[in-house]
Amino acid sequence: MMNSFFADMHIHIGRDIFDKPVKITASKNLTITNILIEASRNKGIKLIGVIDCQSPNVQLELKQLLEKGLAYELEDGGIRFEEVTLLLGSEIEVYDENCKGPIHVLCYLPNIKEMEQFSEWLVTKMKNITLSSQRYYGSAKELQYKVKELSGIFIPAHVFTPYKSLYGKGVRHSLEEVFDPDLIDGIELGLSSDTSMADQIKELHSYTFVTNSDAHSLAKIGREYQEILMEEPSFKEFNYALQLVKGRRVVQNFGMNPKLGKYHNTVCDKCLSAVKPNSIKCENCGSKKIVKGVADRIDELGNFKGKVEGRPPYLYQVPLEYLPKLGPKTYTKLLESFGTEMNIIHHVPYEKLVDVVPENIAKSIILMREGKLLIQAGGGGKYGSVSET
Ligand SMILES: [Zn+2]
Ligand SMILES: [Zn+2]
């Protein structure tokens, strides 16, 4: 029997079991255990990918959860904790002679055993595997082969961001320059793009798009996610959904309006004022450092106009905490009344929301459910914002 499940497949870890940093810029309370608790109890997300699992101390923390009987490994891959299934992933920075610049990719493996084997191999290719998103010294294709040898899933990450991505910075024009296209299982869109933007690039048409939070804190889990139709949340079923096996598929992507992403517009790096796509100088301050926005970059690369058959809808959303006037107190009240964030965003009817929160907040939750929130564009590393009306 098929069912639908919400999934966020790109979440970082801030600290390991010994309180040592994993992703240095991430929150200190972002441990694997806290992520599992937050996803299961507050967010209501059924499948998560944590992409710093190559770190041996993270594996140790997971093994302790298994030993204590708080979690268990699934036969089809993944670790179940309460209501959520964890897929073990690793974000890696590739930079071989074909890359001409660093590219982030996401690798997911079925279980702890495979992730340990992957870590053993990575040690020979990386300076420090205990930290997040480290540079890997080897060819991109060799990494793809290793992931496939271990029955893993390979997905280029946030492919349009100006830094550390496949199409960013304007140095690459095609994924074939770097990767074996047959060994790519999906494409992660990233916060500043959506399906219709990405579909302007023909070579992406055959891949499933995934939309993930890239969360550096507990609150940001579920900032972007997808709804997947599958039999149960597991590694095998997620893989099936990416490959469209027997009806499994992503049925809906949920993400921030690309205008909310911090690299949507082309702007001056110094004063952040908007500049035209091909300017070499900022008219406002004269600086020559221009950060090309994702929208202009896609315009440049685009070789297709129109809609691609069979793509799931992309619905604009933000996490509840982004809604104007929705402070921590209201957030807690909502959770106490309705359980999880996913339930509040997708299911609780207006009449029930207004029993708990003021009318204007209940209205913005409904507007968000329908993808109708108004947005102010971001650019140059500055996030966009949700308008108050
Ligand atoms: Zn990244
Ligand atoms: Zn990341």
Short mmCIF file of C-alpha atoms and ligand atoms in Angstrom, two decimals:
data_model
loop_
_atom_site.label_atom_id
_atom_site.label_comp_id
_atom_site.label_asym_id
_atom_site.label_seq_id
_atom_site.Cartn_x
_atom_site.Cartn_y
_atom_site.Cartn_z
CA MET A 1 0.00 0.00 0.00
CA MET A 2 1.33 3.40 -0.98
CA ASN A 3 1.20 6.35 1.31
CA SER A 4 2.54 9.85 1.27
CA PHE A 5 5.35 11.07 3.53
CA PHE A 6 7.14 14.39 4.05
CA ALA A 7 10.92 14.24 3.61
CA ASP A 8 13.81 16.68 4.20
CA MET A 9 17.06 15.16 3.01
CA HIS A 10 19.75 17.76 3.77
CA ILE A 11 20.27 18.47 7.48
CA HIS A 12 23.63 19.25 9.09
CA ILE A 13 25.06 18.33 12.48
CA GLY A 14 26.48 21.02 14.77
CA ARG A 15 28.10 18.93 17.50
CA ASP A 16 28.98 15.28 17.99
CA ILE A 17 28.57 13.07 21.05
CA PHE A 18 31.74 14.56 22.63
CA ASP A 19 30.48 18.09 21.98
CA LYS A 20 33.10 18.57 19.26
CA PRO A 21 32.07 20.64 16.22
CA VAL A 22 31.00 18.88 13.02
CA LYS A 23 29.57 21.76 10.99
CA ILE A 24 31.31 24.63 12.71
CA THR A 25 28.77 27.29 11.70
CA ALA A 26 25.78 25.19 12.84
CA SER A 27 24.04 25.41 16.22
CA LYS A 28 25.56 23.65 19.22
CA ASN A 29 22.34 21.82 20.03
CA LEU A 30 22.16 20.36 16.53
CA THR A 31 23.16 16.81 17.51
CA ILE A 32 21.94 13.73 15.69
CA THR A 33 19.76 12.80 18.66
CA ASN A 34 18.18 16.26 18.85
CA ILE A 35 17.54 16.23 15.10
CA LEU A 36 15.69 12.93 15.39
CA ILE A 37 13.62 14.20 18.31
CA GLU A 38 12.78 17.49 16.58
CA ALA A 39 11.81 15.83 13.28
CA SER A 40 9.71 13.16 14.95
CA ARG A 41 7.96 15.16 17.67
CA ASN A 42 7.74 18.76 16.46
CA LYS A 43 8.17 18.89 12.70
CA GLY A 44 6.22 15.77 11.81
CA ILE A 45 8.64 14.92 9.00
CA LYS A 46 8.78 11.17 8.38
CA LEU A 47 12.00 10.86 6.39
CA ILE A 48 15.17 12.87 6.98
CA GLY A 49 18.62 12.81 5.48
CA VAL A 50 21.44 13.88 7.77
CA ILE A 51 24.45 14.61 5.60
CA ASP A 52 27.30 14.65 8.13
CA CYS A 53 27.11 10.93 8.93
CA GLN A 54 30.59 10.17 7.58
CA SER A 55 31.86 11.52 10.92
CA PRO A 56 32.77 8.49 13.09
CA ASN A 57 31.52 10.15 16.28
CA VAL A 58 28.09 10.61 14.70
CA GLN A 59 28.10 6.90 13.84
CA LEU A 60 29.01 6.19 17.46
CA GLU A 61 26.07 8.22 18.75
CA LEU A 62 23.75 6.34 16.38
CA LYS A 63 25.12 2.98 17.51
CA GLN A 64 24.43 3.94 21.11
CA LEU A 65 20.83 4.77 20.22
CA LEU A 66 20.57 1.34 18.59
CA GLU A 67 22.13 -0.41 21.58
CA LYS A 68 19.76 1.32 23.99
CA GLY A 69 16.83 0.17 21.87
CA LEU A 70 15.78 3.76 21.13
CA ALA A 71 16.20 3.22 17.39
CA TYR A 72 16.54 0.30 14.99
CA GLU A 73 17.89 -0.32 11.52
CA LEU A 74 15.43 -1.13 8.75
CA GLU A 75 15.96 -4.08 6.42
CA ASP A 76 15.34 -1.76 3.46
CA GLY A 77 17.90 0.74 4.75
CA GLY A 78 17.61 3.67 7.13
CA ILE A 79 17.24 3.97 10.89
CA ARG A 80 13.84 4.32 12.51
CA PHE A 81 13.55 6.53 15.61
CA GLU A 82 10.01 7.01 16.95
CA GLU A 83 8.04 8.47 14.02
CA VAL A 84 10.96 9.37 11.78
CA THR A 85 13.32 7.41 9.51
CA LEU A 86 16.89 8.62 9.14
CA LEU A 87 18.93 8.12 6.00
CA LEU A 88 22.67 8.34 6.51
CA GLY A 89 24.22 10.85 4.17
CA SER A 90 27.40 12.78 3.56
CA GLU A 91 27.87 16.16 1.87
CA ILE A 92 31.21 16.29 0.10
CA GLU A 93 33.12 19.00 -1.71
CA VAL A 94 34.57 17.78 -5.01
CA TYR A 95 37.21 19.73 -6.92
CA ASP A 96 39.01 17.68 -9.57
CA GLU A 97 40.76 18.98 -12.69
CA ASN A 98 37.44 19.05 -14.59
CA CYS A 99 35.59 21.01 -11.88
CA LYS A 100 37.25 24.43 -12.17
CA GLY A 101 35.78 25.21 -8.78
CA PRO A 102 34.37 23.43 -5.73
CA ILE A 103 31.06 21.52 -6.07
CA HIS A 104 28.96 20.08 -3.24
CA VAL A 105 27.37 16.67 -3.66
CA LEU A 106 25.18 14.52 -1.42
CA CYS A 107 25.83 10.79 -0.95
CA TYR A 108 23.39 8.53 0.93
CA LEU A 109 24.12 4.98 2.03
CA PRO A 110 21.74 2.23 3.13
CA ASN A 111 22.99 1.56 6.65
CA ILE A 112 25.70 2.15 9.26
CA LYS A 113 27.83 -0.68 7.88
CA GLU A 114 28.06 0.93 4.42
CA MET A 115 28.61 4.36 5.93
CA GLU A 116 31.52 2.99 7.98
CA GLN A 117 33.03 1.50 4.83
CA PHE A 118 32.56 4.81 3.09
CA SER A 119 34.30 6.64 5.97
CA GLU A 120 37.21 4.21 5.85
CA TRP A 121 37.64 5.01 2.17
CA LEU A 122 37.15 8.76 2.68
CA VAL A 123 39.96 8.86 5.25
CA THR A 124 42.35 8.19 2.37
CA LYS A 125 40.82 11.04 0.31
CA MET A 126 40.12 13.74 2.87
CA LYS A 127 42.09 15.60 5.52
CA ASN A 128 39.46 15.45 8.27
CA ILE A 129 36.35 13.30 7.96
CA THR A 130 35.01 14.39 11.36
CA LEU A 131 34.03 17.79 9.89
CA SER A 132 31.17 18.67 7.55
CA SER A 133 31.37 19.22 3.76
CA GLN A 134 35.14 18.76 3.51
CA ARG A 135 37.19 18.84 0.32
CA TYR A 136 37.66 15.41 -1.22
CA TYR A 137 40.89 14.79 -3.13
CA GLY A 138 40.03 12.55 -6.06
CA SER A 139 37.92 12.66 -9.19
CA ALA A 140 34.19 13.28 -9.10
CA LYS A 141 33.52 10.14 -11.13
CA GLU A 142 35.60 7.99 -8.79
CA LEU A 143 33.40 9.24 -5.94
CA GLN A 144 30.30 8.30 -7.91
CA TYR A 145 31.69 4.79 -8.52
CA LYS A 146 32.44 4.35 -4.81
CA VAL A 147 28.93 5.43 -3.82
CA LYS A 148 27.44 3.00 -6.35
CA GLU A 149 29.73 0.17 -5.21
CA LEU A 150 28.23 0.65 -1.73
CA SER A 151 24.67 0.72 -3.18
CA GLY A 152 24.35 4.41 -2.46
CA ILE A 153 22.46 7.39 -3.88
CA PHE A 154 24.29 10.33 -5.49
CA ILE A 155 22.75 13.82 -5.78
CA PRO A 156 24.52 17.10 -6.69
CA ALA A 157 23.61 19.63 -3.97
CA HIS A 158 21.98 23.10 -4.30
CA VAL A 159 23.05 23.12 -7.97
CA PHE A 160 22.54 26.85 -8.69
CA THR A 161 23.98 28.66 -5.69
CA PRO A 162 26.83 31.01 -6.70
CA TYR A 163 29.28 29.20 -4.42
CA LYS A 164 30.16 25.52 -4.35
CA SER A 165 27.63 24.22 -6.82
CA LEU A 166 27.46 22.55 -10.21
CA TYR A 167 26.16 25.53 -12.18
CA GLY A 168 27.28 28.32 -9.86
CA LYS A 169 29.92 30.96 -10.61
CA GLY A 170 29.59 30.52 -14.39
CA VAL A 171 32.50 28.14 -14.92
CA ARG A 172 30.58 25.01 -15.90
CA HIS A 173 27.82 24.64 -18.45
CA SER A 174 26.95 20.96 -18.27
CA LEU A 175 27.00 18.22 -15.66
CA GLU A 176 28.76 15.94 -18.15
CA GLU A 177 31.88 18.04 -17.78
CA VAL A 178 32.28 16.65 -14.28
CA PHE A 179 29.95 13.71 -13.58
CA ASP A 180 28.77 10.48 -15.14
CA PRO A 181 25.14 11.49 -15.86
CA ASP A 182 23.93 7.88 -15.51
CA LEU A 183 25.16 7.74 -11.93
CA ILE A 184 23.20 10.79 -10.78
CA ASP A 185 19.99 9.92 -8.93
CA GLY A 186 18.43 13.34 -8.50
CA ILE A 187 19.12 17.06 -8.46
CA GLU A 188 18.83 19.26 -5.37
CA LEU A 189 17.41 22.66 -6.30
CA GLY A 190 18.56 24.80 -3.39
CA LEU A 191 16.87 27.76 -1.76
CA SER A 192 17.11 30.24 -4.62
CA SER A 193 15.53 28.18 -7.41
CA ASP A 194 12.36 26.26 -8.14
CA THR A 195 11.18 23.61 -10.62
CA SER A 196 10.20 25.96 -13.43
CA MET A 197 13.56 27.76 -13.23
CA ALA A 198 15.58 24.52 -13.23
CA ASP A 199 13.56 23.07 -16.10
CA GLN A 200 14.95 25.78 -18.37
CA ILE A 201 18.01 23.50 -18.52
CA LYS A 202 17.36 20.54 -20.80
CA GLU A 203 19.89 18.13 -19.34
CA LEU A 204 17.99 18.24 -16.03
CA HIS A 205 14.69 17.05 -17.48
CA SER A 206 15.35 13.37 -16.84
CA TYR A 207 16.11 13.79 -13.12
CA THR A 208 13.85 13.99 -10.08
CA PHE A 209 14.18 17.33 -8.28
CA VAL A 210 14.57 17.34 -4.53
CA THR A 211 14.03 20.32 -2.24
CA ASN A 212 15.73 20.27 1.15
CA SER A 213 16.38 22.66 4.02
CA ASP A 214 20.20 22.56 4.31
CA ALA A 215 19.37 23.21 7.97
CA HIS A 216 22.11 24.54 10.27
CA SER A 217 19.72 24.71 13.24
CA LEU A 218 16.77 22.72 14.60
CA ALA A 219 14.32 25.46 13.66
CA LYS A 220 15.31 25.38 10.00
CA ILE A 221 14.54 21.67 9.55
CA GLY A 222 11.72 21.54 7.02
CA ARG A 223 12.50 24.96 5.54
CA GLU A 224 12.22 23.06 2.24
CA TYR A 225 11.00 19.47 1.83
CA GLN A 226 8.99 17.19 -0.41
CA GLU A 227 6.02 14.89 -0.23
CA ILE A 228 6.88 11.40 -1.46
CA LEU A 229 4.51 8.65 -2.46
CA MET A 230 5.97 5.28 -1.38
CA GLU A 231 5.22 2.19 0.67
CA GLU A 232 7.14 3.25 3.75
CA PRO A 233 9.94 5.67 4.57
CA SER A 234 13.16 3.72 3.94
CA PHE A 235 16.34 3.97 1.90
CA LYS A 236 15.06 1.56 -0.73
CA GLU A 237 11.71 3.31 -1.14
CA PHE A 238 13.36 6.76 -1.36
CA ASN A 239 15.62 5.41 -4.09
CA TYR A 240 12.57 3.98 -5.90
CA ALA A 241 10.86 7.37 -5.68
CA LEU A 242 13.85 9.10 -7.29
CA GLN A 243 13.83 6.52 -10.12
CA LEU A 244 10.02 6.48 -10.45
CA VAL A 245 9.81 2.74 -9.77
CA LYS A 246 6.28 1.27 -9.73
CA GLY A 247 4.41 4.45 -8.94
CA ARG A 248 6.76 5.74 -6.26
CA ARG A 249 7.52 9.42 -6.85
CA VAL A 250 7.86 12.88 -5.42
CA VAL A 251 4.29 14.21 -5.61
CA GLN A 252 4.98 17.75 -4.45
CA ASN A 253 7.99 19.95 -3.70
CA PHE A 254 7.70 22.57 -0.99
CA GLY A 255 10.17 25.35 -0.87
CA MET A 256 10.71 28.95 -0.21
CA ASN A 257 9.78 31.26 -3.00
CA PRO A 258 13.12 31.59 -4.84
CA LYS A 259 12.93 35.32 -4.14
CA LEU A 260 13.38 34.48 -0.43
CA GLY A 261 16.67 32.72 -1.12
CA LYS A 262 19.79 34.70 -0.39
CA TYR A 263 21.18 34.52 -3.92
CA HIS A 264 18.13 35.23 -6.08
CA ASN A 265 19.04 38.67 -7.48
CA THR A 266 22.30 39.84 -8.97
CA VAL A 267 23.67 42.39 -6.52
CA CYS A 268 26.78 44.28 -5.55
CA ASP A 269 28.79 42.28 -3.02
CA LYS A 270 29.64 45.43 -1.07
CA CYS A 271 26.48 47.54 -0.80
CA LEU A 272 23.94 44.84 -1.81
CA SER A 273 22.14 47.15 -4.24
CA ALA A 274 20.64 45.49 -7.31
CA VAL A 275 22.73 45.56 -10.48
CA LYS A 276 21.94 44.49 -14.03
CA PRO A 277 22.96 40.88 -14.91
CA ASN A 278 26.05 41.73 -16.96
CA SER A 279 27.30 44.85 -15.17
CA ILE A 280 30.96 44.94 -14.31
CA LYS A 281 30.57 47.77 -11.79
CA CYS A 282 28.00 48.75 -9.16
CA GLU A 283 26.32 52.05 -10.09
CA ASN A 284 25.71 52.85 -6.46
CA CYS A 285 29.14 52.36 -4.81
CA GLY A 286 31.48 51.61 -7.74
CA SER A 287 32.56 48.22 -6.43
CA LYS A 288 33.50 45.67 -9.09
CA LYS A 289 32.54 42.65 -7.01
CA ILE A 290 29.22 41.49 -8.41
CA VAL A 291 27.43 38.36 -7.19
CA LYS A 292 25.42 36.93 -10.04
CA GLY A 293 21.95 35.90 -8.87
CA VAL A 294 20.53 32.46 -9.50
CA ALA A 295 17.74 33.80 -11.74
CA ASP A 296 20.21 35.55 -14.08
CA ARG A 297 22.52 32.54 -14.07
CA ILE A 298 19.68 30.25 -15.15
CA ASP A 299 18.68 32.73 -17.87
CA GLU A 300 22.23 32.48 -19.17
CA LEU A 301 22.33 28.67 -19.13
CA GLY A 302 18.74 28.14 -20.24
CA ASN A 303 18.14 26.18 -23.44
CA PHE A 304 14.49 25.23 -22.99
CA LYS A 305 11.28 27.20 -22.58
CA GLY A 306 8.03 25.72 -21.39
CA LYS A 307 6.75 23.07 -19.03
CA VAL A 308 8.24 19.63 -18.57
CA GLU A 309 5.69 16.82 -18.64
CA GLY A 310 5.09 14.94 -15.39
CA ARG A 311 6.84 17.31 -12.97
CA PRO A 312 5.20 17.53 -9.55
CA PRO A 313 3.91 20.95 -8.49
CA TYR A 314 6.26 23.22 -6.55
CA LEU A 315 4.49 25.03 -3.75
CA TYR A 316 5.97 28.12 -2.11
CA GLN A 317 6.22 27.88 1.65
CA VAL A 318 8.21 29.06 4.63
CA PRO A 319 8.71 27.50 8.06
CA LEU A 320 6.14 28.71 10.57
CA GLU A 321 8.74 30.83 12.40
CA TYR A 322 9.16 33.00 9.25
CA LEU A 323 5.55 34.15 9.34
CA PRO A 324 5.20 37.79 10.46
CA LYS A 325 4.06 38.14 14.09
CA LEU A 326 4.40 34.44 14.78
CA GLY A 327 6.73 34.50 17.79
CA PRO A 328 8.05 31.61 19.89
CA LYS A 329 5.08 31.75 22.28
CA THR A 330 2.54 31.39 19.49
CA TYR A 331 4.63 28.66 17.92
CA THR A 332 4.63 26.66 21.16
CA LYS A 333 0.90 27.18 21.56
CA LEU A 334 0.28 25.89 18.04
CA LEU A 335 2.42 22.81 18.62
CA GLU A 336 0.72 22.08 21.94
CA SER A 337 -2.67 22.24 20.26
CA PHE A 338 -2.00 20.49 16.98
CA GLY A 339 1.06 18.28 17.46
CA THR A 340 3.43 18.89 14.58
CA GLU A 341 4.41 21.69 12.23
CA MET A 342 3.46 19.59 9.18
CA ASN A 343 0.00 19.09 10.63
CA ILE A 344 -0.43 22.83 11.24
CA ILE A 345 0.84 23.82 7.79
CA HIS A 346 -1.10 21.18 5.83
CA HIS A 347 -4.14 19.96 7.70
CA VAL A 348 -5.61 21.97 10.61
CA PRO A 349 -8.69 23.88 9.32
CA TYR A 350 -8.95 27.65 9.69
CA GLU A 351 -11.78 27.39 12.24
CA LYS A 352 -9.52 25.41 14.55
CA LEU A 353 -6.51 27.66 14.05
CA VAL A 354 -8.46 30.77 15.12
CA ASP A 355 -9.34 29.06 18.39
CA VAL A 356 -5.66 29.19 19.28
CA VAL A 357 -4.03 32.11 17.42
CA PRO A 358 -5.15 35.59 16.26
CA GLU A 359 -7.05 35.83 12.98
CA ASN A 360 -4.19 37.41 10.99
CA ILE A 361 -1.82 34.56 11.86
CA ALA A 362 -4.43 31.92 11.06
CA LYS A 363 -4.97 33.67 7.73
CA SER A 364 -1.27 33.69 6.86
CA ILE A 365 -1.03 29.98 7.66
CA ILE A 366 -3.86 29.32 5.18
CA LEU A 367 -2.29 31.63 2.56
CA MET A 368 0.95 29.74 2.97
CA ARG A 369 -0.85 26.39 2.60
CA GLU A 370 -2.12 27.67 -0.74
CA GLY A 371 1.26 29.06 -1.80
CA LYS A 372 0.01 32.67 -1.81
CA LEU A 373 2.33 34.52 0.57
CA LEU A 374 3.87 37.78 -0.70
CA ILE A 375 7.64 37.93 -0.86
CA GLN A 376 10.43 40.53 -0.95
CA ALA A 377 13.41 39.31 -3.03
CA GLY A 378 16.86 38.57 -1.55
CA GLY A 379 20.33 38.60 -3.15
CA GLY A 380 24.06 38.62 -2.48
CA GLY A 381 23.81 36.53 0.65
CA LYS A 382 20.90 38.46 2.16
CA TYR A 383 17.65 36.54 2.59
CA GLY A 384 14.37 37.84 1.19
CA SER A 385 11.45 38.36 3.51
CA VAL A 386 7.72 37.66 3.82
CA SER A 387 5.60 40.78 3.40
CA GLU A 388 3.16 41.56 6.19
CA THR A 389 0.05 41.83 4.05
ZN ZN B 1 26.53 22.63 0.48
ZN ZN B 2 24.80 21.62 3.26
#
